[in-house]
């Protein structure tokens, strides 16, 4: 299976988990998905009142400079681990 197909399949698989992952796992998935599909973080950091948006932005910003293939592989690996632990 091609790398892009694995990435797309992992995106679909994460939506079929039997229970929702914890916040740390969700932020990890979000950041690596965005880095793998878009690249480095864009836009302005959300304000203090948007705590969720700010956490997502910060998680993605920490990956600045990571190449997209590495981010995709990390995302795929995390989804596989979650499928094993969350069904």
mmCIF file of N, CA, C and O in Angstrom:
data_model
loop_
_atom_site.group_PDB
_atom_site.id
_atom_site.type_symbol
_atom_site.label_atom_id
_atom_site.label_comp_id
_atom_site.label_asym_id
_atom_site.label_seq_id
_atom_site.Cartn_x
_atom_site.Cartn_y
_atom_site.Cartn_z
ATOM 1 N N UNK A 1 0.856 -1.187 0.000
ATOM 2 C CA UNK A 1 0.000 0.000 0.000
ATOM 3 C C UNK A 1 0.897 1.243 0.000
ATOM 4 O O UNK A 1 1.842 1.328 0.756
ATOM 5 N N UNK A 2 0.573 2.184 -0.849
ATOM 6 C CA UNK A 2 1.359 3.419 -0.943
ATOM 7 C C UNK A 2 1.211 4.240 0.334
ATOM 8 O O UNK A 2 0.224 4.119 1.066
ATOM 9 N N UNK A 3 2.208 5.061 0.590
ATOM 10 C CA UNK A 3 2.262 5.870 1.816
ATOM 11 C C UNK A 3 1.023 6.743 1.984
ATOM 12 O O UNK A 3 0.460 6.825 3.068
ATOM 13 N N UNK A 4 0.605 7.400 0.899
ATOM 14 C CA UNK A 4 -0.559 8.273 0.964
ATOM 15 C C UNK A 4 -1.817 7.461 1.276
ATOM 16 O O UNK A 4 -2.703 7.923 1.988
ATOM 17 N N UNK A 5 -1.889 6.241 0.737
ATOM 18 C CA UNK A 5 -3.042 5.381 0.995
ATOM 19 C C UNK A 5 -3.063 4.940 2.462
ATOM 20 O O UNK A 5 -4.130 4.878 3.076
ATOM 21 N N UNK A 6 -1.902 4.631 3.025
ATOM 22 C CA UNK A 6 -1.821 4.264 4.435
ATOM 23 C C UNK A 6 -2.270 5.425 5.316
ATOM 24 O O UNK A 6 -2.975 5.226 6.309
ATOM 25 N N UNK A 7 -1.841 6.625 4.957
ATOM 26 C CA UNK A 7 -2.207 7.827 5.705
ATOM 27 C C UNK A 7 -3.723 8.037 5.658
ATOM 28 O O UNK A 7 -4.360 8.292 6.675
ATOM 29 N N UNK A 8 -4.294 7.889 4.488
ATOM 30 C CA UNK A 8 -5.738 8.054 4.318
ATOM 31 C C UNK A 8 -6.490 6.959 5.069
ATOM 32 O O UNK A 8 -7.512 7.221 5.712
ATOM 33 N N UNK A 9 -5.989 5.736 5.019
ATOM 34 C CA UNK A 9 -6.638 4.636 5.737
ATOM 35 C C UNK A 9 -6.579 4.876 7.245
ATOM 36 O O UNK A 9 -7.548 4.618 7.958
ATOM 37 N N UNK A 10 -5.453 5.370 7.734
ATOM 38 C CA UNK A 10 -5.320 5.671 9.169
ATOM 39 C C UNK A 10 -6.313 6.751 9.572
ATOM 40 O O UNK A 10 -6.915 6.684 10.651
ATOM 41 N N UNK A 11 -6.517 7.738 8.707
ATOM 42 C CA UNK A 11 -7.496 8.799 8.980
ATOM 43 C C UNK A 11 -8.891 8.199 9.134
ATOM 44 O O UNK A 11 -9.653 8.579 10.020
ATOM 45 N N UNK A 12 -9.229 7.238 8.301
ATOM 46 C CA UNK A 12 -10.536 6.582 8.387
ATOM 47 C C UNK A 12 -10.609 5.688 9.617
ATOM 48 O O UNK A 12 -11.625 5.649 10.308
ATOM 49 N N UNK A 13 -9.529 4.956 9.880
ATOM 50 C CA UNK A 13 -9.514 4.017 11.009
ATOM 51 C C UNK A 13 -9.702 4.720 12.354
ATOM 52 O O UNK A 13 -10.347 4.180 13.243
ATOM 53 N N UNK A 14 -9.122 5.893 12.493
ATOM 54 C CA UNK A 14 -9.209 6.592 13.783
ATOM 55 C C UNK A 14 -10.659 6.955 14.104
ATOM 56 O O UNK A 14 -11.037 7.052 15.270
ATOM 57 N N UNK A 15 -11.476 7.101 13.094
ATOM 58 C CA UNK A 15 -12.880 7.451 13.309
ATOM 59 C C UNK A 15 -13.724 6.250 13.718
ATOM 60 O O UNK A 15 -14.878 6.407 14.118
ATOM 61 N N UNK A 16 -13.153 5.039 13.639
ATOM 62 C CA UNK A 16 -13.910 3.837 13.962
ATOM 63 C C UNK A 16 -13.518 3.233 15.311
ATOM 64 O O UNK A 16 -13.955 2.126 15.630
ATOM 65 N N UNK A 17 -12.704 3.942 16.090
ATOM 66 C CA UNK A 17 -12.298 3.427 17.394
ATOM 67 C C UNK A 17 -13.520 3.267 18.290
ATOM 68 O O UNK A 17 -14.446 4.080 18.232
ATOM 69 N N UNK A 18 -13.504 2.234 19.138
ATOM 70 C CA UNK A 18 -14.659 1.957 19.990
ATOM 71 C C UNK A 18 -14.822 2.980 21.117
ATOM 72 O O UNK A 18 -15.907 3.170 21.641
ATOM 73 N N UNK A 19 -13.716 3.633 21.500
ATOM 74 C CA UNK A 19 -13.819 4.708 22.498
ATOM 75 C C UNK A 19 -12.874 5.839 22.113
ATOM 76 O O UNK A 19 -11.881 5.633 21.428
ATOM 77 N N UNK A 20 -13.239 7.006 22.577
ATOM 78 C CA UNK A 20 -12.485 8.212 22.232
ATOM 79 C C UNK A 20 -11.130 8.222 22.947
ATOM 80 O O UNK A 20 -11.061 7.987 24.153
ATOM 81 N N UNK A 21 -10.055 8.506 22.212
ATOM 82 C CA UNK A 21 -8.732 8.621 22.845
ATOM 83 C C UNK A 21 -8.689 9.812 23.808
ATOM 84 O O UNK A 21 -9.517 10.725 23.721
ATOM 85 N N UNK A 22 -7.713 9.804 24.706
ATOM 86 C CA UNK A 22 -7.531 10.909 25.634
ATOM 87 C C UNK A 22 -7.073 12.176 24.932
ATOM 88 O O UNK A 22 -6.685 12.162 23.757
ATOM 89 N N UNK A 23 -7.112 13.279 25.655
ATOM 90 C CA UNK A 23 -6.755 14.574 25.078
ATOM 91 C C UNK A 23 -5.333 14.610 24.524
ATOM 92 O O UNK A 23 -5.098 15.188 23.460
ATOM 93 N N UNK A 24 -4.377 14.007 25.233
ATOM 94 C CA UNK A 24 -2.996 14.002 24.749
ATOM 95 C C UNK A 24 -2.887 13.264 23.422
ATOM 96 O O UNK A 24 -2.190 13.708 22.503
ATOM 97 N N UNK A 25 -3.576 12.129 23.313
ATOM 98 C CA UNK A 25 -3.568 11.373 22.065
ATOM 99 C C UNK A 25 -4.256 12.155 20.949
ATOM 100 O O UNK A 25 -3.793 12.160 19.802
ATOM 101 N N UNK A 26 -5.355 12.812 21.278
ATOM 102 C CA UNK A 26 -6.064 13.603 20.266
ATOM 103 C C UNK A 26 -5.201 14.748 19.749
ATOM 104 O O UNK A 26 -5.174 15.017 18.540
ATOM 105 N N UNK A 27 -4.499 15.426 20.652
ATOM 106 C CA UNK A 27 -3.607 16.513 20.221
ATOM 107 C C UNK A 27 -2.472 15.973 19.360
ATOM 108 O O UNK A 27 -2.094 16.592 18.359
ATOM 109 N N UNK A 28 -1.918 14.831 19.746
ATOM 110 C CA UNK A 28 -0.852 14.189 18.965
ATOM 111 C C UNK A 28 -1.360 13.885 17.553
ATOM 112 O O UNK A 28 -0.693 14.198 16.565
ATOM 113 N N UNK A 29 -2.536 13.274 17.480
ATOM 114 C CA UNK A 29 -3.104 12.936 16.175
ATOM 115 C C UNK A 29 -3.365 14.181 15.341
ATOM 116 O O UNK A 29 -3.032 14.230 14.150
ATOM 117 N N UNK A 30 -3.965 15.194 15.956
ATOM 118 C CA UNK A 30 -4.266 16.431 15.246
ATOM 119 C C UNK A 30 -2.998 17.057 14.674
ATOM 120 O O UNK A 30 -2.924 17.368 13.483
ATOM 121 N N UNK A 31 -1.995 17.213 15.530
ATOM 122 C CA UNK A 31 -0.760 17.885 15.112
ATOM 123 C C UNK A 31 -0.064 17.117 13.997
ATOM 124 O O UNK A 31 0.380 17.708 13.003
ATOM 125 N N UNK A 32 0.032 15.810 14.134
ATOM 126 C CA UNK A 32 0.723 15.016 13.117
ATOM 127 C C UNK A 32 -0.085 14.925 11.826
ATOM 128 O O UNK A 32 0.487 14.899 10.739
ATOM 129 N N UNK A 33 -1.402 14.911 11.939
ATOM 130 C CA UNK A 33 -2.218 14.925 10.729
ATOM 131 C C UNK A 33 -2.022 16.235 9.970
ATOM 132 O O UNK A 33 -1.815 16.232 8.754
ATOM 133 N N UNK A 34 -2.095 17.350 10.694
ATOM 134 C CA UNK A 34 -1.926 18.654 10.046
ATOM 135 C C UNK A 34 -0.529 18.805 9.444
ATOM 136 O O UNK A 34 -0.379 19.283 8.319
ATOM 137 N N UNK A 35 0.501 18.391 10.190
ATOM 138 C CA UNK A 35 1.871 18.496 9.689
ATOM 139 C C UNK A 35 2.039 17.601 8.463
ATOM 140 O O UNK A 35 2.699 17.982 7.504
ATOM 141 N N UNK A 36 1.427 16.425 8.490
ATOM 142 C CA UNK A 36 1.544 15.486 7.378
ATOM 143 C C UNK A 36 0.754 15.888 6.153
ATOM 144 O O UNK A 36 1.119 15.545 5.031
ATOM 145 N N UNK A 37 -0.319 16.633 6.335
ATOM 146 C CA UNK A 37 -1.146 17.011 5.195
ATOM 147 C C UNK A 37 -0.926 18.444 4.721
ATOM 148 O O UNK A 37 -1.034 18.721 3.534
ATOM 149 N N UNK A 38 -0.587 19.353 5.633
ATOM 150 C CA UNK A 38 -0.432 20.768 5.285
ATOM 151 C C UNK A 38 1.026 21.220 5.345
ATOM 152 O O UNK A 38 1.479 22.004 4.518
ATOM 153 N N UNK A 39 1.758 20.736 6.334
ATOM 154 C CA UNK A 39 3.132 21.198 6.566
ATOM 155 C C UNK A 39 3.165 22.052 7.823
ATOM 156 O O UNK A 39 2.333 21.890 8.708
ATOM 157 N N UNK A 40 4.115 22.944 7.893
ATOM 158 C CA UNK A 40 4.288 23.777 9.086
ATOM 159 C C UNK A 40 3.038 24.596 9.395
ATOM 160 O O UNK A 40 2.278 24.966 8.499
ATOM 161 N N UNK A 41 2.878 24.876 10.685
ATOM 162 C CA UNK A 41 1.719 25.610 11.182
ATOM 163 C C UNK A 41 1.561 26.943 10.454
ATOM 164 O O UNK A 41 2.539 27.590 10.084
ATOM 165 N N UNK A 42 0.293 27.315 10.241
ATOM 166 C CA UNK A 42 -0.012 28.577 9.564
ATOM 167 C C UNK A 42 -1.012 29.354 10.409
ATOM 168 O O UNK A 42 -1.657 28.804 11.295
ATOM 169 N N UNK A 43 -1.138 30.614 10.124
ATOM 170 C CA UNK A 43 -2.121 31.445 10.807
ATOM 171 C C UNK A 43 -1.624 31.944 12.153
ATOM 172 O O UNK A 43 -0.522 31.646 12.596
ATOM 173 N N UNK A 44 -2.490 32.714 12.797
ATOM 174 C CA UNK A 44 -2.168 33.284 14.099
ATOM 175 C C UNK A 44 -2.575 32.337 15.207
ATOM 176 O O UNK A 44 -3.536 31.582 15.081
ATOM 177 N N UNK A 45 -1.852 32.406 16.306
ATOM 178 C CA UNK A 45 -2.180 31.611 17.489
ATOM 179 C C UNK A 45 -3.488 32.144 18.083
ATOM 180 O O UNK A 45 -3.633 33.344 18.297
ATOM 181 N N UNK A 46 -4.452 31.261 18.364
ATOM 182 C CA UNK A 46 -5.728 31.706 18.946
ATOM 183 C C UNK A 46 -5.529 32.403 20.289
ATOM 184 O O UNK A 46 -4.542 32.160 20.992
ATOM 185 N N UNK A 47 -6.483 33.234 20.640
ATOM 186 C CA UNK A 47 -6.413 33.989 21.887
ATOM 187 C C UNK A 47 -6.624 33.129 23.119
ATOM 188 O O UNK A 47 -6.955 31.949 23.049
ATOM 189 N N UNK A 48 -6.438 33.742 24.283
ATOM 190 C CA UNK A 48 -6.513 33.050 25.567
ATOM 191 C C UNK A 48 -7.871 32.385 25.815
ATOM 192 O O UNK A 48 -7.945 31.385 26.509
ATOM 193 N N UNK A 49 -8.941 32.935 25.279
ATOM 194 C CA UNK A 49 -10.266 32.390 25.546
ATOM 195 C C UNK A 49 -10.576 31.138 24.721
ATOM 196 O O UNK A 49 -11.480 30.384 25.063
ATOM 197 N N UNK A 50 -9.828 30.918 23.664
ATOM 198 C CA UNK A 50 -10.011 29.726 22.829
ATOM 199 C C UNK A 50 -8.981 28.677 23.252
ATOM 200 O O UNK A 50 -7.979 28.455 22.587
ATOM 201 N N UNK A 51 -9.245 28.027 24.378
ATOM 202 C CA UNK A 51 -8.267 27.099 24.946
ATOM 203 C C UNK A 51 -8.036 25.876 24.061
ATOM 204 O O UNK A 51 -6.908 25.417 23.917
ATOM 205 N N UNK A 52 -9.090 25.363 23.447
ATOM 206 C CA UNK A 52 -8.948 24.192 22.583
ATOM 207 C C UNK A 52 -8.164 24.555 21.336
ATOM 208 O O UNK A 52 -7.212 23.863 20.952
ATOM 209 N N UNK A 53 -8.542 25.659 20.694
ATOM 210 C CA UNK A 53 -7.831 26.101 19.500
ATOM 211 C C UNK A 53 -6.372 26.400 19.786
ATOM 212 O O UNK A 53 -5.484 26.093 18.993
ATOM 213 N N UNK A 54 -6.122 26.971 20.926
ATOM 214 C CA UNK A 54 -4.750 27.307 21.333
ATOM 215 C C UNK A 54 -3.923 26.035 21.557
ATOM 216 O O UNK A 54 -2.779 25.950 21.133
ATOM 217 N N UNK A 55 -4.510 25.044 22.213
ATOM 218 C CA UNK A 55 -3.810 23.779 22.460
ATOM 219 C C UNK A 55 -3.503 23.074 21.141
ATOM 220 O O UNK A 55 -2.403 22.532 20.956
ATOM 221 N N UNK A 56 -4.453 23.087 20.215
ATOM 222 C CA UNK A 56 -4.233 22.460 18.914
ATOM 223 C C UNK A 56 -3.137 23.187 18.140
ATOM 224 O O UNK A 56 -2.252 22.560 17.562
ATOM 225 N N UNK A 57 -3.192 24.501 18.146
ATOM 226 C CA UNK A 57 -2.180 25.298 17.457
ATOM 227 C C UNK A 57 -0.792 25.025 18.042
ATOM 228 O O UNK A 57 0.171 24.805 17.311
ATOM 229 N N UNK A 58 -0.696 25.027 19.377
ATOM 230 C CA UNK A 58 0.596 24.809 20.039
ATOM 231 C C UNK A 58 1.152 23.422 19.735
ATOM 232 O O UNK A 58 2.356 23.268 19.516
ATOM 233 N N UNK A 59 0.290 22.405 19.740
ATOM 234 C CA UNK A 59 0.734 21.043 19.442
ATOM 235 C C UNK A 59 1.280 20.965 18.023
ATOM 236 O O UNK A 59 2.321 20.337 17.770
ATOM 237 N N UNK A 60 0.606 21.613 17.086
ATOM 238 C CA UNK A 60 1.049 21.612 15.700
ATOM 239 C C UNK A 60 2.337 22.419 15.554
ATOM 240 O O UNK A 60 3.269 22.009 14.865
ATOM 241 N N UNK A 61 2.426 23.557 16.235
ATOM 242 C CA UNK A 61 3.604 24.424 16.140
ATOM 243 C C UNK A 61 4.868 23.711 16.638
ATOM 244 O O UNK A 61 5.971 23.974 16.144
ATOM 245 N N UNK A 62 4.724 22.792 17.595
ATOM 246 C CA UNK A 62 5.883 22.052 18.110
ATOM 247 C C UNK A 62 6.522 21.170 17.045
ATOM 248 O O UNK A 62 7.678 20.775 17.172
ATOM 249 N N UNK A 63 5.778 20.872 15.994
ATOM 250 C CA UNK A 63 6.287 20.006 14.922
ATOM 251 C C UNK A 63 6.916 20.791 13.779
ATOM 252 O O UNK A 63 7.308 20.201 12.769
ATOM 253 N N UNK A 64 7.021 22.098 13.940
ATOM 254 C CA UNK A 64 7.571 22.940 12.875
ATOM 255 C C UNK A 64 8.922 22.396 12.421
ATOM 256 O O UNK A 64 9.790 22.088 13.239
ATOM 257 N N UNK A 65 9.072 22.235 11.125
ATOM 258 C CA UNK A 65 10.316 21.740 10.548
ATOM 259 C C UNK A 65 10.318 20.235 10.308
ATOM 260 O O UNK A 65 11.177 19.730 9.593
ATOM 261 N N UNK A 66 9.372 19.506 10.901
ATOM 262 C CA UNK A 66 9.285 18.063 10.669
ATOM 263 C C UNK A 66 8.791 17.834 9.247
ATOM 264 O O UNK A 66 7.832 18.470 8.812
ATOM 265 N N UNK A 67 9.456 16.937 8.513
ATOM 266 C CA UNK A 67 9.004 16.701 7.144
ATOM 267 C C UNK A 67 7.675 15.945 7.153
ATOM 268 O O UNK A 67 7.341 15.253 8.117
ATOM 269 N N UNK A 68 6.927 16.106 6.087
ATOM 270 C CA UNK A 68 5.576 15.556 6.023
ATOM 271 C C UNK A 68 5.564 14.029 6.088
ATOM 272 O O UNK A 68 4.681 13.449 6.701
ATOM 273 N N UNK A 69 6.542 13.368 5.489
ATOM 274 C CA UNK A 69 6.577 11.910 5.532
ATOM 275 C C UNK A 69 6.757 11.390 6.955
ATOM 276 O O UNK A 69 6.130 10.408 7.348
ATOM 277 N N UNK A 70 7.609 12.042 7.728
ATOM 278 C CA UNK A 70 7.808 11.633 9.130
ATOM 279 C C UNK A 70 6.526 11.836 9.926
ATOM 280 O O UNK A 70 6.133 10.972 10.718
ATOM 281 N N UNK A 71 5.866 12.966 9.720
ATOM 282 C CA UNK A 71 4.609 13.243 10.418
ATOM 283 C C UNK A 71 3.556 12.209 10.045
ATOM 284 O O UNK A 71 2.820 11.719 10.914
ATOM 285 N N UNK A 72 3.486 11.849 8.772
ATOM 286 C CA UNK A 72 2.519 10.840 8.336
ATOM 287 C C UNK A 72 2.814 9.490 8.975
ATOM 288 O O UNK A 72 1.905 8.799 9.426
ATOM 289 N N UNK A 73 4.085 9.106 9.003
ATOM 290 C CA UNK A 73 4.447 7.818 9.601
ATOM 291 C C UNK A 73 4.113 7.799 11.091
ATOM 292 O O UNK A 73 3.610 6.807 11.604
ATOM 293 N N UNK A 74 4.390 8.896 11.782
ATOM 294 C CA UNK A 74 4.051 8.992 13.207
ATOM 295 C C UNK A 74 2.542 8.880 13.421
ATOM 296 O O UNK A 74 2.081 8.243 14.361
ATOM 297 N N UNK A 75 1.779 9.519 12.546
ATOM 298 C CA UNK A 75 0.315 9.465 12.623
ATOM 299 C C UNK A 75 -0.175 8.040 12.418
ATOM 300 O O UNK A 75 -0.984 7.525 13.196
ATOM 301 N N UNK A 76 0.330 7.377 11.390
ATOM 302 C CA UNK A 76 -0.056 6.003 11.078
ATOM 303 C C UNK A 76 0.272 5.082 12.249
ATOM 304 O O UNK A 76 -0.554 4.260 12.665
ATOM 305 N N UNK A 77 1.466 5.230 12.812
ATOM 306 C CA UNK A 77 1.888 4.394 13.941
ATOM 307 C C UNK A 77 0.996 4.612 15.161
ATOM 308 O O UNK A 77 0.638 3.662 15.856
ATOM 309 N N UNK A 78 0.649 5.864 15.421
ATOM 310 C CA UNK A 78 -0.202 6.177 16.575
ATOM 311 C C UNK A 78 -1.598 5.579 16.401
ATOM 312 O O UNK A 78 -2.169 5.020 17.341
ATOM 313 N N UNK A 79 -2.141 5.679 15.195
ATOM 314 C CA UNK A 79 -3.468 5.121 14.935
ATOM 315 C C UNK A 79 -3.430 3.604 15.116
ATOM 316 O O UNK A 79 -4.338 3.026 15.718
ATOM 317 N N UNK A 80 -2.384 2.961 14.633
ATOM 318 C CA UNK A 80 -2.253 1.508 14.805
ATOM 319 C C UNK A 80 -2.206 1.145 16.287
ATOM 320 O O UNK A 80 -2.852 0.187 16.722
ATOM 321 N N UNK A 81 -1.459 1.904 17.080
ATOM 322 C CA UNK A 81 -1.373 1.655 18.517
ATOM 323 C C UNK A 81 -2.728 1.863 19.195
ATOM 324 O O UNK A 81 -3.136 1.084 20.056
ATOM 325 N N UNK A 82 -3.445 2.891 18.795
ATOM 326 C CA UNK A 82 -4.762 3.152 19.371
ATOM 327 C C UNK A 82 -5.772 2.076 18.982
ATOM 328 O O UNK A 82 -6.628 1.709 19.798
ATOM 329 N N UNK A 83 -5.673 1.563 17.770
ATOM 330 C CA UNK A 83 -6.574 0.494 17.351
ATOM 331 C C UNK A 83 -6.358 -0.748 18.213
ATOM 332 O O UNK A 83 -7.313 -1.450 18.547
ATOM 333 N N UNK A 84 -5.122 -1.015 18.574
ATOM 334 C CA UNK A 84 -4.828 -2.175 19.419
ATOM 335 C C UNK A 84 -5.355 -1.976 20.842
ATOM 336 O O UNK A 84 -5.856 -2.912 21.454
ATOM 337 N N UNK A 85 -5.247 -0.765 21.353
ATOM 338 C CA UNK A 85 -5.660 -0.516 22.737
ATOM 339 C C UNK A 85 -7.124 -0.088 22.881
ATOM 340 O O UNK A 85 -7.722 -0.282 23.931
ATOM 341 N N UNK A 86 -7.690 0.494 21.838
ATOM 342 C CA UNK A 86 -9.060 1.011 21.910
ATOM 343 C C UNK A 86 -10.047 0.207 21.046
ATOM 344 O O UNK A 86 -11.211 0.537 20.983
ATOM 345 N N UNK A 87 -9.538 -0.752 20.320
ATOM 346 C CA UNK A 87 -10.403 -1.598 19.487
ATOM 347 C C UNK A 87 -10.946 -0.941 18.316
ATOM 348 O O UNK A 87 -11.462 -0.255 17.778
#
